[in-house]
Amino acid sequence: MSRPPIYKRVLLKVSGEALMGSRDYGLDIGVLRRIAEDVRDVVNLGVQVCMVIGGGNIFRGVAGASAGMDRAQADGMGMLATVMNALAMQNWLEKMGVPTRVQSAISMASLAEPFIRRRAIRHMEKGRVVIFAAGTGNPFFTTDTAAALRAAEMGCDALLKGTQVDGIYTADPRKNPKAERYDQLTYLEVLARDLQVMDAAAISLARENKLPIVVFNIHEPGAFTAVMLGDGKFTTVIDP
């Protein structure tokens, strides 16, 4: 008899950069397809899934602002980039038979539903994956903060952060082979040690809502499913 998943409803946060694969910018179709396969497999476990996808593979508001753009204007462009990524992910999920809805915090009725909390919850109850696009709809907030906000609003059991490595380390393990991986941390430890897995606003929001953050490697096929079953390598951020 197969084991039940340890979470019933989760939000998966994927960075825009994760969708680039080996490209310098834009979308790697192979990466999109593989992440969609992983999401499909988790949905097939009976888990309710929603997603937030960043836009850094197309445009980052912070980078635009550092280049001299008005920050609010640059963040607006970044929010639009997340809509493009959400539509791309919706395409691949639906190709695999997973019913999906995109809800945007910025009104664009011909492309996506407006964000309506109760409607989003109902979609998930019916087995649909909901992809939240356009961040919070406001400048000066990252998609990490948007992910924490939406996870709290949806009553998720956990916020999963898919990254380039299999958890939170003392340093970047790709640069420092002696870096050690944490199995579990508290929210305050993440902030005090400046581990930068998510921005401080997102960590604080998760802490206030007692929302566990689970960090794992989004590039490892099957890792999402493994985390749902309590297997594999990952780091959990939670208060004891």
Phi, psi and omega in degrees: 000129182288150180284146176284153176294152183278344176237146179263328180218127183223157170248128177258120176259124179238131178287153175298324180299329180296334182278354181283335187061233180266004180282164177276337179196172175080204187245136172261113185299323179298319178293316178303313182296318182292319177295321177298322177297318179296318178296317178303316182296323178289320176300322180292344174283349183097009179277137174276127188236134166233163187221152166230130180241132178288182182232013187296343177285345180245309180199133177249125181301320180297319180295320178297320180293322180292340178270005175110358178283155170298131187299317181297320179294316180296319178295326175299317177296320178297322178296322178294325177298323180293330177293318177301316179294321179296318179294323178295316179294321177301317180304312184286326176296317182288332173298332180265009176084016179262113179297134189221145173232138172257128174243128184251138176284347174250131184296123173206075193301332182281349182245327187207157173289154170289155177289117175227114189304310183295324178294319179298317178298319180296320176303314182294323178298333178270006177089010179270145172275131178252125177253118180271121184246165177069028175058225176271353186088001182235145175290167176073008174238135180279169175288339172297315178295320177299321180295316179295319179296310181295322179298319178293316181297324183277355183067036182291151177280338181198155172251118180260127180252109177276118185238190181277346181228170190269047177140194178259131183243165176293335176205174179293111183293343177284340179252331182235101182295347179269359179298141182251142181269137175273140173276323181208143178221160170267163178301317182293327176295320178298317180290314184295325182270001178051051185281344168059030176286328173215162181288162187300324180297319180294316179298315181296319179296318178296319180296316181298330183257011178052045183258111179297142175249126181243120184253126182213174182273110182289343184272354179269114182304133178084357183294324180298314178298317180300317179298320180297335179262003179082015181255180174076187181256132178194166175241134178252131174254116184198149175282140181294000000 
